[in-house]
Short mmCIF file of C-alpha atoms and ligand atoms in Angstrom, two decimals:
data_model
loop_
_atom_site.label_atom_id
_atom_site.label_comp_id
_atom_site.label_asym_id
_atom_site.label_seq_id
_atom_site.Cartn_x
_atom_site.Cartn_y
_atom_site.Cartn_z
CA MET J 229 11.87 -17.29 -12.98
CA ILE J 230 10.51 -15.93 -9.60
CA ASN J 231 9.93 -12.45 -9.29
CA VAL J 232 8.95 -10.37 -5.72
CA THR J 233 5.33 -10.92 -6.33
CA LYS J 234 3.09 -12.17 -9.35
CA ALA J 235 -0.66 -11.21 -10.14
CA PHE J 236 -3.07 -13.23 -8.80
CA LEU J 237 -5.49 -14.14 -11.41
CA PRO J 238 -9.06 -15.95 -10.87
CA PRO J 239 -10.04 -18.62 -13.01
CA PHE J 240 -10.88 -17.22 -16.58
CA GLU J 241 -14.56 -17.99 -16.84
CA GLU J 242 -15.46 -16.27 -13.41
CA TYR J 243 -13.97 -13.12 -15.05
CA VAL J 244 -15.62 -13.76 -18.82
CA LYS J 245 -19.07 -14.20 -16.40
CA HIS J 246 -19.15 -10.35 -15.73
CA LEU J 247 -17.93 -9.81 -18.78
CA LYS J 248 -21.33 -10.95 -20.41
CA GLY J 249 -23.36 -8.78 -18.25
CA VAL J 250 -21.33 -5.72 -19.54
CA TRP J 251 -21.97 -6.53 -23.14
CA ASP J 252 -25.83 -7.16 -22.25
CA ARG J 253 -26.12 -3.78 -20.80
CA GLU J 254 -23.49 -1.66 -22.70
CA HIS J 255 -22.57 0.09 -19.94
CA LEU J 256 -18.76 0.17 -19.67
CA THR J 257 -17.86 2.93 -17.20
CA ASN J 258 -19.26 5.83 -15.47
CA HIS J 259 -20.53 3.93 -12.10
CA GLY J 260 -22.07 1.12 -13.39
CA PRO J 261 -23.53 -2.03 -11.35
CA LEU J 262 -20.20 -3.65 -11.12
CA VAL J 263 -18.75 -0.74 -10.02
CA ASN J 264 -21.19 -0.16 -7.48
CA GLU J 265 -21.36 -4.06 -6.30
CA LEU J 266 -17.57 -3.91 -5.86
CA GLU J 267 -17.96 -0.80 -3.61
CA GLU J 268 -20.59 -2.14 -1.51
CA LYS J 269 -18.38 -5.78 -1.02
CA ILE J 270 -15.52 -3.67 0.00
CA LYS J 271 -17.12 -1.30 2.37
CA SER J 272 -18.48 -4.03 4.00
CA TYR J 273 -15.53 -6.31 3.87
CA LEU J 274 -13.49 -3.50 5.26
CA GLY J 275 -16.13 -2.41 7.85
CA VAL J 276 -15.41 1.20 6.73
CA PRO J 277 -18.68 3.79 6.41
CA HIS J 278 -17.54 5.03 3.05
CA PHE J 279 -15.17 3.39 0.29
CA TYR J 280 -14.73 4.98 -3.28
CA PHE J 281 -13.44 2.88 -5.68
CA LEU J 282 -10.72 4.89 -8.33
CA ASN J 283 -8.68 4.09 -11.06
CA ASN J 284 -5.40 4.07 -9.08
CA GLY J 285 -3.83 4.51 -5.46
CA THR J 286 -1.99 7.68 -6.77
CA VAL J 287 -4.93 9.95 -7.73
CA ALA J 288 -6.45 8.36 -4.40
CA LEU J 289 -3.34 10.17 -2.60
CA GLN J 290 -4.27 13.35 -4.75
CA ILE J 291 -7.67 13.58 -4.21
CA ALA J 292 -7.21 13.26 -0.26
CA ILE J 293 -4.91 16.00 -0.49
CA LYS J 294 -7.38 18.08 -2.68
CA ALA J 295 -10.19 16.96 -0.52
CA LEU J 296 -8.92 18.32 2.82
CA GLU J 297 -7.39 21.51 0.79
CA LEU J 298 -4.15 21.06 2.14
CA LYS J 299 -1.50 23.46 1.81
CA GLY J 300 2.03 24.54 2.59
CA GLU J 301 3.58 21.66 4.57
CA ILE J 302 2.98 17.76 4.94
CA ILE J 303 4.84 15.97 7.37
CA THR J 304 5.99 12.64 5.67
CA THR J 305 7.59 9.36 5.96
CA PRO J 306 10.85 9.14 3.50
CA PHE J 307 10.26 5.25 3.51
CA SER J 308 7.58 4.34 1.22
CA TYR J 309 6.71 4.25 -2.56
CA VAL J 310 7.71 7.47 -4.13
CA ALA J 311 3.61 8.02 -5.00
CA THR J 312 3.73 9.24 -1.18
CA THR J 313 6.16 11.91 -1.85
CA SER J 314 5.32 12.91 -5.59
CA SER J 315 1.54 13.53 -4.56
CA ILE J 316 2.57 16.03 -2.31
CA VAL J 317 4.65 17.76 -4.50
CA TRP J 318 2.12 17.43 -7.41
CA GLU J 319 -0.22 19.30 -5.16
CA ASN J 320 2.01 21.89 -4.63
CA ALA J 321 2.70 21.39 -1.11
CA LYS J 322 5.89 20.55 0.58
CA PRO J 323 6.96 17.56 1.97
CA VAL J 324 8.76 17.25 5.33
CA PHE J 325 10.35 14.54 6.25
CA VAL J 326 10.27 12.78 9.72
CA ASP J 327 12.87 9.85 10.10
CA ILE J 328 11.05 6.24 10.83
CA ASP J 329 11.09 3.97 13.84
CA PRO J 330 14.13 1.44 13.59
CA GLY J 331 11.50 -1.29 14.64
CA THR J 332 8.22 -0.94 12.59
CA LEU J 333 9.87 1.12 9.77
CA THR J 334 6.83 3.70 9.86
CA ILE J 335 7.20 7.36 10.66
CA ASP J 336 8.63 7.83 14.13
CA ALA J 337 5.76 9.66 15.89
CA SER J 338 7.90 10.87 18.42
CA LYS J 339 9.86 12.93 16.07
CA ILE J 340 6.79 14.23 14.57
CA GLU J 341 6.27 16.95 17.17
CA ALA J 342 9.74 18.92 16.32
CA ALA J 343 8.77 18.94 12.69
CA ILE J 344 5.89 20.94 12.69
CA THR J 345 5.87 24.65 12.04
CA LYS J 346 3.33 27.52 11.25
CA ASN J 347 2.99 25.99 8.03
CA THR J 348 2.00 22.23 8.72
CA SER J 349 -0.96 21.29 7.39
CA ALA J 350 -1.35 17.90 7.75
CA ILE J 351 0.63 14.19 8.49
CA LEU J 352 0.79 11.87 5.59
CA ALA J 353 2.02 8.50 6.64
CA THR J 354 2.50 5.04 5.21
CA HIS J 355 1.49 1.85 6.57
CA VAL J 356 4.32 0.47 5.31
CA TYR J 357 4.23 -3.31 4.15
CA GLY J 358 1.07 -3.03 6.03
CA ILE J 359 2.47 -3.02 9.37
CA PRO J 360 0.61 -0.11 11.34
CA CYS J 361 1.73 3.44 12.13
CA ASP J 362 1.74 4.36 15.82
CA VAL J 363 -2.36 5.64 14.85
CA GLU J 364 -3.21 7.01 18.49
CA THR J 365 0.19 9.14 19.13
CA ILE J 366 -0.56 10.43 15.70
CA GLY J 367 -3.99 11.03 16.34
CA GLY J 368 -3.08 12.78 19.57
CA ILE J 369 -0.42 15.05 17.81
CA ALA J 370 -2.76 16.03 15.07
CA LYS J 371 -5.52 17.00 17.63
CA ARG J 372 -3.50 19.21 19.47
CA HIS J 373 -1.97 20.93 16.73
CA LYS J 374 -5.15 20.84 14.46
CA LEU J 375 -3.59 19.30 11.60
CA LYS J 376 -5.23 16.65 9.01
CA VAL J 377 -4.02 13.20 8.72
CA ILE J 378 -3.81 10.90 5.90
CA TYR J 379 -2.93 7.34 5.71
CA ASP J 380 -1.32 5.67 2.87
CA ALA J 381 -2.40 2.40 3.34
CA ALA J 382 -1.77 1.06 0.01
CA HIS J 383 -0.19 -2.00 1.45
CA ALA J 384 -2.62 -2.32 4.15
CA PHE J 385 -5.46 -3.83 2.79
CA GLY J 386 -7.21 -6.28 5.48
CA VAL J 387 -5.35 -4.97 8.02
CA LYS J 388 -6.88 -5.07 11.47
CA TYR J 389 -5.78 -3.13 14.59
CA LYS J 390 -7.82 -3.90 17.86
CA ASN J 391 -10.16 -5.91 16.02
CA ALA J 392 -11.53 -3.21 13.54
CA SER J 393 -10.26 -1.95 10.34
CA LEU J 394 -7.16 0.11 10.77
CA LEU J 395 -8.35 2.09 7.62
CA ASN J 396 -10.89 3.86 10.63
CA TYR J 397 -7.67 6.04 11.68
CA GLY J 398 -7.03 9.30 10.16
CA ASP J 399 -9.35 12.06 8.23
CA ILE J 400 -8.47 9.78 5.07
CA SER J 401 -7.01 6.02 4.40
CA THR J 402 -6.00 5.52 0.84
CA LEU J 403 -5.96 2.20 -0.77
CA SER J 404 -4.24 0.80 -4.01
CA PHE J 405 -5.27 -2.28 -6.24
CA HIS J 406 -2.86 -2.30 -8.63
CA ALA J 407 -1.72 -5.70 -10.02
CA THR J 408 1.07 -5.82 -7.45
CA LYS J 409 -0.82 -5.74 -4.40
CA LEU J 410 -2.39 -8.49 -2.51
CA TYR J 411 -5.96 -7.83 -3.59
CA HIS J 412 -6.03 -5.84 -7.02
CA THR J 413 -7.99 -5.08 -9.50
CA VAL J 414 -5.27 -4.47 -12.50
CA GLU J 415 -5.45 -1.01 -12.05
CA GLY J 416 -7.08 0.52 -9.19
CA GLY J 417 -7.31 2.24 -5.91
CA GLY J 418 -9.64 3.21 -3.08
CA ILE J 419 -10.36 6.12 -0.68
CA THR J 420 -12.26 5.66 2.63
CA THR J 421 -13.22 8.06 5.37
CA SER J 422 -15.90 8.16 8.20
CA ASP J 423 -16.68 11.95 7.85
CA ASP J 424 -19.97 12.39 5.49
CA LEU J 425 -18.94 15.82 4.22
CA LEU J 426 -15.74 14.70 3.38
CA ALA J 427 -17.13 11.54 1.88
CA HIS J 428 -19.45 13.89 -0.10
CA ARG J 429 -16.53 15.67 -1.53
CA ILE J 430 -14.40 12.83 -2.43
CA SER J 431 -17.46 11.23 -4.58
CA TYR J 432 -17.82 14.58 -6.96
CA MET J 433 -14.16 15.03 -7.03
CA ARG J 434 -13.62 11.83 -8.48
CA ASN J 435 -15.83 12.81 -11.26
CA PHE J 436 -14.99 16.11 -12.47
CA GLY J 437 -16.96 17.73 -9.89
CA HIS J 438 -20.44 16.81 -11.67
CA LYS J 439 -23.62 17.60 -9.85
CA GLY J 440 -25.93 16.41 -12.27
CA GLN J 441 -25.05 16.77 -16.31
CA GLU J 442 -24.71 20.57 -16.47
CA GLU J 443 -23.82 21.64 -12.74
CA PHE J 444 -21.08 21.32 -10.50
CA TRP J 445 -20.21 21.05 -6.99
CA GLY J 446 -16.46 22.12 -7.62
CA VAL J 447 -13.23 21.49 -9.25
CA GLY J 448 -12.65 17.47 -9.88
CA ILE J 449 -10.68 15.21 -11.66
CA ASN J 450 -11.09 11.88 -13.74
CA GLY J 451 -10.66 9.72 -10.50
CA LYS J 452 -13.10 6.86 -11.81
CA ASN J 453 -12.73 3.16 -12.44
CA SER J 454 -14.53 0.80 -15.35
CA GLU J 455 -16.71 -1.98 -15.24
CA PHE J 456 -13.99 -4.12 -16.82
CA HIS J 457 -11.70 -3.35 -13.61
CA ALA J 458 -14.62 -3.91 -11.29
CA ALA J 459 -14.97 -7.17 -12.82
CA MET J 460 -11.32 -8.02 -12.06
CA GLY J 461 -12.18 -6.87 -8.68
CA LEU J 462 -15.63 -8.93 -8.32
CA SER J 463 -13.51 -12.15 -9.59
CA ASN J 464 -10.68 -11.61 -6.95
CA PHE J 465 -12.95 -11.07 -4.15
CA PRO J 466 -13.78 -14.55 -3.19
CA TYR J 467 -10.00 -15.53 -3.15
CA ILE J 468 -8.80 -12.62 -0.46
CA GLY J 469 -9.22 -15.41 2.44
CA PRO J 470 -7.14 -17.92 0.57
CA ILE J 471 -4.28 -15.16 -0.75
CA LEU J 472 -4.20 -14.26 2.81
CA GLU J 473 -3.78 -17.41 4.54
CA SER J 474 -0.95 -18.71 1.80
CA ARG J 475 0.81 -15.35 2.27
CA LYS J 476 0.85 -16.32 6.17
CA LYS J 477 1.99 -19.57 5.81
CA LEU J 478 4.89 -19.01 3.32
CA SER J 479 6.10 -16.30 5.85
CA GLU J 480 5.73 -18.47 8.36
CA THR J 481 7.71 -21.19 6.35
CA TYR J 482 10.48 -18.29 5.67
CA ASP J 483 10.41 -17.67 9.31
CA ARG J 484 11.01 -21.54 10.48
CA LEU J 485 13.70 -22.05 7.49
CA PHE J 486 15.66 -18.55 8.88
CA GLU J 487 15.51 -20.08 12.64
CA GLU J 488 16.69 -23.70 11.19
CA MET J 489 19.49 -22.55 8.92
CA ASP J 490 20.62 -19.90 11.32
CA ILE J 491 19.88 -17.12 8.84
CA ARG J 492 20.63 -13.62 10.80
CA VAL J 493 18.48 -11.08 9.44
CA GLN J 494 16.27 -8.33 11.08
CA ARG J 495 12.64 -8.44 10.65
CA PRO J 496 10.26 -5.76 11.26
CA VAL J 497 8.12 -5.65 14.36
CA ILE J 498 4.24 -6.07 14.10
CA PRO J 499 3.02 -4.19 17.09
CA ALA J 500 0.55 -5.72 19.49
CA GLN J 501 -2.98 -6.31 18.86
CA VAL J 502 -2.56 -6.12 14.83
CA GLU J 503 -4.00 -8.59 12.63
CA TYR J 504 -1.27 -8.58 9.96
CA ASN J 505 -1.68 -9.14 6.06
CA HIS J 506 1.79 -10.42 5.18
CA ALA J 507 1.48 -7.98 2.33
CA TYR J 508 5.38 -8.17 2.08
CA TYR J 509 8.51 -10.81 3.27
CA PRO J 510 10.96 -7.80 3.82
CA VAL J 511 14.59 -8.52 5.30
CA VAL J 512 17.08 -6.03 6.59
CA PHE J 513 20.59 -7.15 5.98
CA ALA J 514 23.77 -6.11 8.43
CA SER J 515 24.88 -4.13 5.35
CA GLU J 516 24.32 -3.15 1.85
CA LYS J 517 27.48 -5.62 0.90
CA GLN J 518 25.46 -8.38 2.30
CA LEU J 519 21.97 -7.19 0.49
CA LEU J 520 24.15 -7.18 -2.95
CA GLU J 521 25.73 -10.54 -2.66
CA VAL J 522 22.53 -12.12 -1.52
CA ARG J 523 20.51 -10.41 -4.22
CA ASP J 524 23.30 -11.05 -7.10
CA SER J 525 23.43 -15.01 -6.00
CA LEU J 526 19.18 -14.66 -6.06
CA ASN J 527 19.46 -13.27 -9.49
CA ALA J 528 21.95 -15.68 -10.60
CA SER J 529 19.24 -18.58 -10.11
CA TYR J 530 16.71 -16.80 -11.81
CA ILE J 531 15.21 -15.12 -8.54
CA TYR J 532 14.31 -11.77 -8.32
CA PRO J 533 13.84 -10.01 -5.03
CA ARG J 534 13.34 -6.23 -4.71
CA ARG J 535 14.67 -3.19 -3.33
CA TYR J 536 11.44 -1.74 -1.72
CA PHE J 537 12.18 0.71 -0.59
CA PHE J 538 15.13 2.16 -1.98
CA PRO J 539 16.27 4.90 -2.18
CA ALA J 540 14.83 6.84 0.94
CA LEU J 541 12.37 9.38 -0.72
CA ASN J 542 13.98 12.60 1.12
CA THR J 543 16.96 12.02 -1.51
CA LEU J 544 14.38 12.49 -4.82
CA PRO J 545 16.55 14.65 -7.04
CA TYR J 546 13.35 17.00 -7.60
CA LEU J 547 13.35 18.16 -3.85
CA GLY J 548 16.61 19.97 -3.27
CA LYS J 549 18.43 19.62 -0.28
CA THR J 550 16.41 17.91 2.79
CA LYS J 551 17.96 17.02 5.91
CA SER J 552 19.35 13.59 6.40
CA LEU J 553 17.53 10.90 8.12
CA PRO J 554 20.14 8.42 9.65
CA VAL J 555 17.58 5.44 10.25
CA SER J 556 15.58 5.35 6.84
CA SER J 557 18.87 5.97 4.69
CA SER J 558 20.35 2.87 6.78
CA ILE J 559 17.36 1.11 6.37
CA ALA J 560 16.72 1.58 2.99
CA SER J 561 20.16 0.56 1.67
CA ARG J 562 19.96 -2.67 3.36
CA VAL J 563 16.25 -3.90 3.09
CA LEU J 564 15.30 -6.48 0.49
CA CYS J 565 11.59 -7.89 0.00
CA LEU J 566 11.77 -11.79 -0.70
CA PRO J 567 9.38 -12.94 -2.97
CA LEU J 568 5.86 -13.93 -1.56
CA TYR J 569 2.98 -14.55 -3.66
CA TYR J 570 -0.28 -16.83 -3.86
CA GLY J 571 1.07 -19.77 -5.88
CA LEU J 572 4.69 -19.75 -4.65
CA SER J 573 5.47 -22.96 -3.61
CA PRO J 574 7.73 -23.77 -0.12
CA ASP J 575 9.85 -25.64 -2.18
CA SER J 576 10.66 -22.10 -3.77
CA VAL J 577 11.07 -20.77 -0.02
CA ARG J 578 13.24 -23.45 0.70
CA GLN J 579 15.45 -22.68 -2.32
CA ILE J 580 15.57 -18.77 -1.44
CA CYS J 581 16.75 -19.69 2.19
CA ALA J 582 19.41 -22.24 1.00
CA ILE J 583 20.93 -19.73 -1.60
CA MET J 584 20.87 -16.80 1.33
CA GLU J 585 22.11 -19.31 4.01
CA LYS J 586 25.14 -20.30 1.66
CA VAL J 587 25.97 -16.44 1.24
CA LEU J 588 25.44 -15.47 4.97
CA LYS J 589 27.89 -18.47 6.40
CA TYR J 590 29.21 -16.57 9.47
C1 LIG D 696 1.42 0.95 -4.92
C2 LIG D 696 1.52 2.16 -3.94
C3 LIG D 696 0.79 3.60 -4.31
C4 LIG D 696 0.36 3.49 -5.75
O1 LIG D 696 -0.39 2.96 -6.38
P1 LIG D 696 -1.00 2.76 -7.36
O2 LIG D 696 -2.29 2.19 -7.90
O3 LIG D 696 0.11 2.03 -8.14
O4 LIG D 696 -1.02 4.44 -7.91
C5 LIG D 696 1.10 4.51 -3.18
N1 LIG D 696 1.80 4.38 -2.10
C6 LIG D 696 2.25 3.10 -1.82
C7 LIG D 696 3.01 3.08 -0.54
C8 LIG D 696 2.23 2.22 -2.98
O5 LIG D 696 2.94 0.93 -2.49
#
């Protein structure tokens, strides 16, 4: 069986080595030494001034919205994982959807200004599949209209833009280290910002608002993560390079075989000056019918690609009526993510391409 992804597991002994220390110290959670070590390592790997390790990427989004005190309307993308939208609704703000760019599949920055009203407080956009949003245009719009910017960077670990971390754009970026993501801590997430005051707020918000044992800076939630999750993060850390490298190689294998076999699918555009992380391998078919035929044929061989991301988020049942967004609804109905993970064999990629070739004979 081949799934769309498979969690990376470090050598067992390397994880257990970290656990030995946990047993010796009997410090299981609440900002233990492994959490601190992981935060320092990730901060320097990503090249960001502040990084907080959290229990998941959804709480990261919710803390981001709370820390920026966002209210009213938040402009967002309909093409992302459900957590991007549900976090907005959960924090009692209203998502206002702007259609996506048909090339990069990220929010169409040229359509944002038309969606701004006097109630707009922020833009929450996703670097979907690790492809950077048009961060410069979005930054300009935010400045002109005094809006905050959050990037859901759950897919963007390790992505660089103009030779620096993509996470340095916006007021806050959030990360997910869920087992399905390219770098993971089983469950986990993170938050980055370059703003010192905001960083302080995030640091107490993730810990119930505590200021020492008996005082409180403000309202908070339990956003902490444990020594066991940090141990997985530390064990996986040395493999980030090989993980990125193998994903790149496998993506290039797909590209080459598509060319050789004349498999005609649309691929998202990676903008210039981006060092991409190959977080996913999405393909856009000519029609939903074609997508379903390919999926069914792959499933018959026990290969399970996933419809990331379907349906478009503006159609979520709890939102009521939203206006139609033709690009994202069309893309969402036709996009399929093919298997891509460390350890996937080039032979399996060949098998997947051969099945696609058969279905798509023109
Ligand atoms: C995975 C994901 C999240 C949520 O992260 P969790 O760690 O699973 O809570 C949020 N946004 C996007 C785009 C994601 O893919």
